[in-house]
CSV table of C-alpha atoms and ligand atoms in Angstrom, one decimal:
chain,number,residue,atom,x,y,z
A,271,MET,CA,-9.6,82.2,-104.8
A,272,MET,CA,-9.1,80.2,-108.0
A,273,ILE,CA,-11.9,77.8,-108.7
A,274,ASN,CA,-9.8,74.9,-110.0
A,275,LEU,CA,-11.8,72.5,-112.2
A,276,TYR,CA,-8.7,71.3,-114.0
A,277,SER,CA,-9.0,67.8,-112.5
A,278,ASP,CA,-10.2,65.9,-109.4
A,279,THR,CA,-6.5,65.3,-108.8
A,280,GLN,CA,-6.4,68.9,-107.5
A,281,SER,CA,-8.4,67.8,-104.5
A,282,LEU,CA,-6.6,68.5,-101.2
A,283,PRO,CA,-6.6,66.5,-97.9
A,284,THR,CA,-9.3,67.6,-95.5
A,285,GLU,CA,-8.4,68.4,-91.8
A,286,GLY,CA,-9.7,65.0,-90.8
A,287,MET,CA,-7.6,63.3,-93.3
A,288,ARG,CA,-4.5,65.2,-92.2
A,289,GLU,CA,-5.1,64.2,-88.6
A,290,ALA,CA,-5.6,60.6,-89.6
A,291,ILE,CA,-2.2,60.7,-91.6
A,292,ALA,CA,-0.4,62.3,-88.7
A,293,ARG,CA,-1.7,59.6,-86.2
A,294,ALA,CA,-1.2,56.6,-88.5
A,295,GLU,CA,0.0,53.3,-87.1
A,296,VAL,CA,3.0,52.4,-89.3
A,297,GLY,CA,5.6,49.6,-89.9
A,298,ASP,CA,7.7,48.2,-92.8
A,299,GLU,CA,5.2,47.9,-95.6
A,300,GLN,CA,7.4,45.6,-97.8
A,301,LYS,CA,7.7,43.2,-94.9
A,302,GLY,CA,3.8,43.2,-94.4
A,303,GLN,CA,4.3,44.9,-91.1
A,304,ASP,CA,2.5,48.1,-91.7
A,305,ARG,CA,-0.9,47.7,-90.0
A,306,SER,CA,-2.5,50.7,-91.8
A,307,VAL,CA,-1.6,49.3,-95.2
A,308,THR,CA,-2.8,45.8,-94.2
A,309,ARG,CA,-6.1,47.3,-93.0
A,310,LEU,CA,-6.4,49.4,-96.2
A,311,ILE,CA,-5.8,46.3,-98.5
A,312,GLU,CA,-8.4,44.2,-96.5
A,313,LYS,CA,-11.1,46.9,-96.8
A,314,VAL,CA,-10.5,47.5,-100.5
A,315,ALA,CA,-10.3,43.8,-101.4
A,316,HIS,CA,-13.5,43.3,-99.5
A,317,ALA,CA,-15.3,46.3,-101.2
A,318,LEU,CA,-14.1,44.9,-104.6
A,319,GLY,CA,-14.9,41.3,-103.9
A,320,LYS,CA,-11.4,40.1,-104.5
A,321,GLN,CA,-9.1,37.8,-102.5
A,322,THR,CA,-6.5,40.4,-101.7
A,323,GLY,CA,-4.5,43.4,-102.9
A,324,MET,CA,-1.4,45.5,-102.8
A,325,PHE,CA,-0.8,49.1,-101.9
A,326,LEU,CA,0.9,51.2,-104.6
A,327,PRO,CA,1.8,55.0,-104.7
A,328,SER,CA,-0.2,55.6,-107.9
A,329,GLY,CA,-2.7,54.4,-110.4
A,330,THR,CA,-0.3,54.5,-113.2
A,331,MET,CA,1.9,52.1,-111.3
A,332,CYS,CA,-1.2,49.7,-110.7
A,333,ASN,CA,-1.7,49.6,-114.4
A,334,ALA,CA,2.0,48.9,-115.0
A,335,VAL,CA,2.4,46.2,-112.4
A,336,ALA,CA,-0.9,44.6,-113.6
A,337,ALA,CA,0.1,44.6,-117.2
A,338,ALA,CA,3.6,43.3,-116.5
A,339,THR,CA,2.1,40.6,-114.3
A,340,HIS,CA,-0.6,39.5,-116.7
A,341,CYS,CA,1.3,39.6,-120.0
A,342,GLY,CA,4.7,39.0,-121.6
A,343,ARG,CA,6.8,40.4,-124.3
A,344,GLY,CA,5.3,40.5,-127.7
A,345,GLU,CA,1.8,39.7,-126.5
A,346,ALA,CA,-1.2,41.9,-127.4
A,347,VAL,CA,-3.4,43.9,-125.1
A,348,ILE,CA,-6.9,45.0,-126.0
A,349,ALA,CA,-8.0,48.4,-124.7
A,350,GLU,CA,-10.2,51.2,-125.9
A,351,SER,CA,-8.2,53.7,-128.0
A,352,GLY,CA,-8.9,56.6,-125.7
A,353,ALA,CA,-8.0,54.7,-122.5
A,354,HIS,CA,-5.7,56.2,-119.9
A,355,ILE,CA,-3.3,53.2,-120.2
A,356,VAL,CA,-3.0,53.9,-124.0
A,357,ARG,CA,-2.8,57.7,-124.0
A,358,TYR,CA,-1.3,59.0,-120.8
A,359,GLU,CA,1.1,56.3,-119.3
A,360,SER,CA,4.2,57.1,-121.4
A,361,GLY,CA,3.9,53.8,-123.1
A,362,GLY,CA,4.4,51.8,-119.9
A,363,LEU,CA,2.5,48.8,-121.4
A,364,ALA,CA,5.4,48.5,-124.0
A,365,THR,CA,8.1,49.6,-121.6
A,366,PHE,CA,7.4,47.3,-118.6
A,367,ALA,CA,5.2,44.4,-120.0
A,368,GLY,CA,6.9,44.4,-123.4
A,369,ALA,CA,3.4,44.1,-124.7
A,370,MET,CA,1.8,45.7,-127.7
A,371,LEU,CA,-1.5,47.3,-128.0
A,372,GLU,CA,-4.5,46.2,-130.1
A,373,PRO,CA,-6.7,49.3,-129.7
A,374,ILE,CA,-10.4,49.2,-130.2
A,375,ALA,CA,-12.3,52.2,-131.4
A,376,GLY,CA,-15.2,52.1,-129.1
A,377,THR,CA,-18.2,54.4,-128.4
A,378,ASP,CA,-17.8,56.8,-125.4
A,379,GLY,CA,-14.9,54.7,-124.2
A,380,LYS,CA,-16.8,51.4,-124.3
A,381,PHE,CA,-16.6,48.5,-126.7
A,382,THR,CA,-18.6,45.2,-127.2
A,383,GLY,CA,-17.9,41.6,-126.8
A,384,ALA,CA,-18.1,41.2,-130.6
A,385,GLN,CA,-15.3,43.8,-130.9
A,386,VAL,CA,-13.3,41.8,-128.4
A,387,LEU,CA,-13.7,38.5,-130.4
A,388,GLU,CA,-12.8,40.4,-133.6
A,389,ALA,CA,-9.7,41.9,-132.2
A,390,ALA,CA,-8.3,39.0,-130.1
A,391,SER,CA,-6.0,36.5,-131.8
A,392,PRO,CA,-4.7,33.1,-130.5
A,393,GLY,CA,-1.5,34.0,-132.2
A,394,SER,CA,0.5,32.2,-134.7
A,395,ARG,CA,4.0,32.2,-136.2
A,396,TYR,CA,3.1,35.6,-137.7
A,397,THR,CA,0.5,37.3,-135.4
A,398,PRO,CA,0.7,38.3,-131.8
A,399,ARG,CA,-1.2,36.3,-129.2
A,400,THR,CA,-3.7,38.5,-127.3
A,401,THR,CA,-3.6,37.9,-123.6
A,402,LEU,CA,-5.3,40.7,-121.8
A,403,MET,CA,-8.3,42.9,-122.1
A,404,CYS,CA,-8.4,46.3,-120.3
A,405,VAL,CA,-11.6,48.2,-119.4
A,406,GLU,CA,-11.7,51.6,-117.8
A,407,GLN,CA,-14.6,52.4,-115.4
A,408,SER,CA,-15.6,55.3,-115.4
A,409,CYS,CA,-14.2,56.4,-118.8
A,410,ASN,CA,-12.1,59.5,-118.3
A,411,LEU,CA,-11.8,60.7,-121.8
A,412,ALA,CA,-15.5,60.0,-122.5
A,413,GLY,CA,-17.0,62.3,-120.0
A,414,GLY,CA,-16.7,60.1,-117.0
A,415,THR,CA,-19.4,57.8,-118.5
A,416,VAL,CA,-20.0,54.5,-116.9
A,417,TRP,CA,-20.1,50.9,-118.4
A,418,SER,CA,-23.4,49.2,-117.5
A,419,MET,CA,-23.5,45.8,-116.1
A,420,ASP,CA,-24.8,44.4,-119.4
A,421,GLN,CA,-21.9,46.0,-121.2
A,422,LEU,CA,-19.4,44.7,-118.7
A,423,GLU,CA,-20.8,41.1,-118.8
A,424,ASP,CA,-20.7,41.2,-122.6
A,425,VAL,CA,-16.9,41.9,-122.8
A,426,VAL,CA,-15.9,39.8,-119.8
A,427,ASP,CA,-17.8,36.8,-121.4
A,428,ALA,CA,-16.2,37.4,-124.8
A,429,ALA,CA,-12.7,37.8,-123.2
A,430,GLN,CA,-13.0,34.6,-121.1
A,431,SER,CA,-14.4,32.6,-124.0
A,432,VAL,CA,-11.1,33.0,-125.8
A,433,GLY,CA,-8.9,32.8,-122.8
A,434,LEU,CA,-8.0,36.4,-122.2
A,435,ARG,CA,-7.2,37.7,-118.7
A,436,THR,CA,-9.1,40.8,-117.7
A,437,HIS,CA,-8.1,44.0,-116.0
A,438,MET,CA,-10.2,46.9,-114.9
A,439,ASP,CA,-8.7,50.5,-114.5
A,440,GLY,CA,-11.0,51.6,-111.7
A,441,ALA,CA,-9.3,54.9,-111.1
A,442,ARG,CA,-12.9,56.3,-110.6
A,443,LEU,CA,-14.7,53.0,-110.0
A,444,PHE,CA,-16.3,54.4,-106.8
A,445,ASN,CA,-17.8,57.3,-108.8
A,446,ALA,CA,-19.3,54.6,-111.1
A,447,ALA,CA,-20.7,52.7,-108.1
A,448,VAL,CA,-22.2,55.8,-106.4
A,449,SER,CA,-23.6,56.9,-109.8
A,450,THR,CA,-25.3,53.7,-110.7
A,451,GLY,CA,-26.1,52.4,-107.2
A,452,ILE,CA,-24.4,49.1,-108.2
A,453,PRO,CA,-21.8,47.9,-105.7
A,454,ALA,CA,-18.2,48.3,-106.9
A,455,SER,CA,-17.8,44.6,-106.3
A,456,ALA,CA,-20.5,43.8,-108.9
A,457,LEU,CA,-19.1,46.3,-111.4
A,458,CYS,CA,-15.7,44.5,-111.3
A,459,ALA,CA,-17.0,41.0,-111.0
A,460,GLY,CA,-15.3,38.6,-113.4
A,461,PHE,CA,-12.2,40.8,-113.7
A,462,ASP,CA,-8.9,39.1,-112.8
A,463,SER,CA,-7.5,42.4,-111.5
A,464,VAL,CA,-8.9,45.9,-110.6
A,465,TRP,CA,-7.6,48.9,-108.9
A,466,VAL,CA,-9.0,52.1,-107.4
A,467,ASP,CA,-7.3,55.5,-107.1
A,468,PHE,CA,-7.5,57.5,-103.9
A,469,THR,CA,-6.0,60.7,-105.4
A,470,LYS,CA,-9.0,61.6,-107.6
A,471,GLY,CA,-12.4,62.4,-106.3
A,472,LEU,CA,-11.6,60.5,-103.0
A,473,GLY,CA,-9.3,63.3,-102.1
A,474,ALA,CA,-6.2,61.6,-100.7
A,475,PRO,CA,-2.7,62.9,-101.5
A,476,PHE,CA,-1.4,59.6,-102.7
A,477,GLY,CA,-2.2,55.9,-103.0
A,478,ALA,CA,-3.9,53.3,-105.0
A,479,VAL,CA,-4.9,49.6,-104.4
A,480,LEU,CA,-4.6,46.9,-106.9
A,481,CYS,CA,-6.6,43.7,-106.2
A,482,GLY,CA,-6.9,40.2,-107.5
A,483,THR,CA,-6.3,36.6,-106.4
A,484,GLU,CA,-3.7,35.6,-103.9
A,485,GLU,CA,-1.8,34.1,-106.6
A,486,PHE,CA,-1.9,37.2,-108.9
A,487,ILE,CA,-0.9,39.5,-106.1
A,488,GLU,CA,2.0,37.2,-105.1
A,489,ARG,CA,3.4,37.4,-108.7
A,490,ALA,CA,2.7,41.1,-108.9
A,491,TRP,CA,4.9,41.7,-105.8
A,492,VAL,CA,8.0,41.0,-108.0
A,493,TRP,CA,7.0,43.9,-110.2
A,494,LYS,CA,6.1,46.2,-107.3
A,495,HIS,CA,9.6,45.5,-106.0
A,496,ARG,CA,11.2,46.0,-109.4
A,497,PHE,CA,9.5,49.4,-109.8
A,498,GLY,CA,10.7,50.5,-106.5
A,499,GLY,CA,7.1,50.5,-105.3
A,500,ALA,CA,7.8,48.3,-102.3
A,501,MET,CA,7.8,50.8,-99.4
A,502,ARG,CA,8.6,51.2,-95.7
A,503,GLN,CA,6.3,53.3,-93.4
A,504,ALA,CA,3.7,53.6,-96.1
A,505,GLY,CA,1.0,53.7,-93.5
A,506,PHE,CA,1.2,57.5,-93.5
A,507,MET,CA,0.0,57.2,-97.1
A,508,ALA,CA,-2.5,54.4,-96.4
A,509,ALA,CA,-4.1,56.4,-93.6
A,510,GLY,CA,-5.2,59.1,-96.0
A,511,CYS,CA,-6.7,56.4,-98.2
A,512,LEU,CA,-8.5,54.7,-95.2
A,513,TYR,CA,-9.9,58.0,-94.2
A,514,ALA,CA,-11.2,58.6,-97.7
A,515,LEU,CA,-12.8,55.2,-97.8
A,516,GLU,CA,-14.6,55.7,-94.5
A,517,HIS,CA,-15.6,59.4,-95.0
A,518,GLN,CA,-15.4,60.5,-98.6
A,519,VAL,CA,-17.0,57.8,-100.8
A,520,ASP,CA,-20.8,58.4,-100.2
A,521,ARG,CA,-20.3,62.2,-100.7
A,522,LEU,CA,-19.2,61.6,-104.3
A,523,VAL,CA,-22.8,62.0,-105.2
A,524,GLN,CA,-22.5,65.7,-104.5
A,525,ASP,CA,-19.8,66.0,-107.0
A,526,HIS,CA,-22.0,64.3,-109.6
A,527,ARG,CA,-24.8,66.7,-108.8
A,528,HIS,CA,-22.4,69.7,-109.2
A,529,ALA,CA,-21.1,68.3,-112.6
A,530,GLN,CA,-24.7,68.0,-113.8
A,531,LEU,CA,-25.5,71.5,-112.7
A,532,LEU,CA,-22.3,72.8,-114.4
A,533,ASN,CA,-23.3,70.9,-117.6
A,534,GLU,CA,-26.7,72.5,-117.6
A,535,LYS,CA,-25.4,76.0,-117.0
A,536,LEU,CA,-22.7,75.7,-119.6
A,537,SER,CA,-25.1,74.3,-122.2
A,538,ALA,CA,-27.2,77.5,-121.9
A,539,ILE,CA,-24.2,79.8,-122.8
A,540,ASP,CA,-24.0,81.2,-126.3
A,541,GLY,CA,-21.1,79.6,-128.2
A,542,ILE,CA,-20.6,76.6,-125.9
A,543,VAL,CA,-21.7,73.1,-126.7
A,544,VAL,CA,-21.5,70.4,-124.0
A,545,ARG,CA,-20.5,66.9,-125.2
A,546,TYR,CA,-23.0,65.0,-123.1
A,547,ALA,CA,-26.6,66.0,-122.6
A,548,SER,CA,-26.4,64.6,-119.0
A,549,VAL,CA,-23.4,63.8,-116.9
A,550,GLN,CA,-23.1,60.4,-115.2
A,551,THR,CA,-20.2,61.1,-112.7
A,552,ASN,CA,-17.9,64.2,-112.1
A,553,ILE,CA,-16.5,65.0,-115.5
A,554,VAL,CA,-17.9,67.7,-117.9
A,555,TYR,CA,-16.5,68.1,-121.5
A,556,PHE,CA,-17.5,71.0,-123.6
A,557,ASP,CA,-16.4,72.7,-126.9
A,558,PHE,CA,-16.9,75.9,-128.7
A,559,SER,CA,-19.8,75.7,-131.1
A,560,ALA,CA,-18.9,75.6,-134.8
A,561,GLU,CA,-20.2,79.1,-135.5
A,562,MET,CA,-18.1,80.5,-132.7
A,563,PRO,CA,-14.4,80.2,-133.8
A,564,ARG,CA,-12.2,81.2,-130.9
A,565,SER,CA,-8.8,80.7,-129.7
A,566,ALA,CA,-8.7,78.1,-126.9
A,567,PRO,CA,-5.5,79.4,-125.2
A,568,ASP,CA,-7.1,82.8,-125.1
A,569,PHE,CA,-10.3,81.5,-123.7
A,570,LEU,CA,-8.4,79.6,-121.0
A,571,LYS,CA,-6.3,82.6,-120.1
A,572,ARG,CA,-9.3,84.9,-119.8
A,573,CYS,CA,-11.0,82.4,-117.5
A,574,GLU,CA,-7.9,82.1,-115.4
A,575,GLU,CA,-7.7,85.9,-115.1
A,576,ARG,CA,-11.2,85.8,-113.7
A,577,GLY,CA,-10.4,83.0,-111.3
A,578,LEU,CA,-11.4,79.8,-113.1
A,579,ARG,CA,-9.0,77.1,-114.2
A,580,LEU,CA,-10.2,74.6,-116.8
A,581,GLY,CA,-8.5,71.6,-118.4
A,582,ARG,CA,-7.8,71.3,-122.1
A,583,VAL,CA,-8.2,67.7,-123.6
A,584,GLY,CA,-7.8,67.3,-127.3
A,585,GLN,CA,-9.8,70.0,-129.0
A,586,GLY,CA,-12.2,70.5,-126.1
A,587,PHE,CA,-12.3,71.6,-122.5
A,588,ARG,CA,-12.8,69.6,-119.4
A,589,ALA,CA,-14.2,70.6,-116.0
A,590,VAL,CA,-13.9,68.1,-113.1
A,591,THR,CA,-15.8,68.5,-109.7
A,592,TYR,CA,-14.5,67.1,-106.5
A,593,LEU,CA,-14.8,67.7,-102.7
A,594,ASP,CA,-13.2,71.2,-102.6
A,595,ILE,CA,-15.7,72.4,-105.2
A,596,SER,CA,-19.0,73.8,-103.9
A,597,LYS,CA,-22.3,74.6,-105.6
A,598,ALA,CA,-21.4,78.3,-105.3
A,599,ASP,CA,-18.1,77.5,-107.2
A,600,VAL,CA,-19.9,75.8,-109.9
A,601,LEU,CA,-22.3,78.7,-110.4
A,602,ARG,CA,-19.6,81.2,-110.4
A,603,ALA,CA,-17.6,79.1,-112.8
A,604,ALA,CA,-20.5,79.1,-115.2
A,605,ASP,CA,-20.8,82.9,-114.8
A,606,ILE,CA,-17.1,83.3,-115.7
A,607,VAL,CA,-17.4,81.2,-118.8
A,608,ALA,CA,-20.5,83.2,-119.8
A,609,ASP,CA,-18.7,86.5,-119.1
A,610,VAL,CA,-15.6,85.4,-121.2
A,611,MET,CA,-17.7,84.3,-124.1
A,612,ALA,CA,-19.8,87.5,-124.1
A,613,THR,CA,-16.7,89.7,-123.9
A,614,CYS,CA,-15.2,87.8,-126.8
A,615,VAL,CA,-18.2,88.2,-129.0
A,616,ARG,CA,-18.3,91.9,-128.1
A,617,GLY,CA,-14.6,92.3,-128.7
A,618,SER,CA,-14.9,90.7,-132.1
A,619,ALA,CA,-17.9,92.7,-133.0
A,620,VAL,CA,-15.9,95.9,-132.2
A,621,ALA,CA,-12.9,94.7,-134.1
A,622,ALA,CA,-15.1,93.9,-137.2
B,862,PLP,C1,-5.7,59.2,-113.2
B,862,PLP,C2,-5.9,58.0,-113.9
B,862,PLP,C3,-4.8,57.0,-114.0
B,862,PLP,C4,-3.6,57.2,-113.3
B,862,PLP,O1,-3.6,57.3,-112.0
B,862,PLP,P1,-2.4,58.1,-111.2
B,862,PLP,O2,-2.8,57.9,-109.8
B,862,PLP,O3,-2.6,59.6,-111.6
B,862,PLP,O4,-1.2,57.6,-111.6
B,862,PLP,C5,-5.2,55.9,-114.7
B,862,PLP,N1,-6.4,55.7,-115.3
B,862,PLP,C6,-7.3,56.6,-115.3
B,862,PLP,C7,-8.7,56.3,-115.9
B,862,PLP,C8,-7.1,57.8,-114.6
B,862,PLP,O5,-8.1,58.7,-114.6
């Protein structure tokens, strides 16, 4: 069996979730008649402390709908340069919102209120008006690290002081909440819009919920419809998300323990350097040490041959834990990496 640490998107629906999906009460979602979708929206809006929400098939569509609702053509959006909305959404911000990006070079995916004030512009004949600030919680490309309450309040205060709207990409917001013990609603307080993904560590096959005020969600529906994201019997999708919300949130703490364990084991392997001394949520990044020049594709191939799949992000490697990954899998994964590294060293010694 392959130990698949490529991403928490590889999580598979559990038996309980499959049953919940099969039994789902359904109706016409776009007419507001799907009771499973309605229940999911109510629960998520409550958990996030927002007035209401909308159900969408994916997180990417949440970001696209939110951006298109918040800003218009030629307006500028502030986001950290490594954010998912910047790197991995095929330029959706420009395509759908017609907005341009004002990237901020942050530290570990986070920036400061001072940086917001420096980047934001009221606009002029010559300069674009900044209208939206995006924050990612937790920070995917920065090792799943979490914005603290102080950091969040700092950027929200700054954004509000210059009239920006605020959006939180909360793909892994529940990981951040479980990791810090701070309720999700507090972590996204002050944000005009926020969404959570059900297809990452929460283990559902599809679905994300975007939340905000009644007024925001009403305007967002136009974009949901334009994207073809207005659905019919979407309760089959929502049922998996409801199941995840009820049964698979608290257990995220296990994924975090497993990621921390993996980080410790990897850091002890010759030739491997972990990016973060400790792991806050479920994402581990590591690199080859400078004195261990190696071919990354060769390393990944050798790991795969031994039953371990890892992700490659930029120049480094990523390993993500989730509900199908056990402690034994993590220990085995570390053994495989150690074996591959040792084989390589021996191999090159022989070659030399
Ligand atoms: C996965 C992810 C998304 C996109 O969500 P999908 O459901 O895969 O479309 C957006 N932002 C972050 C931070 C993510 O990790």
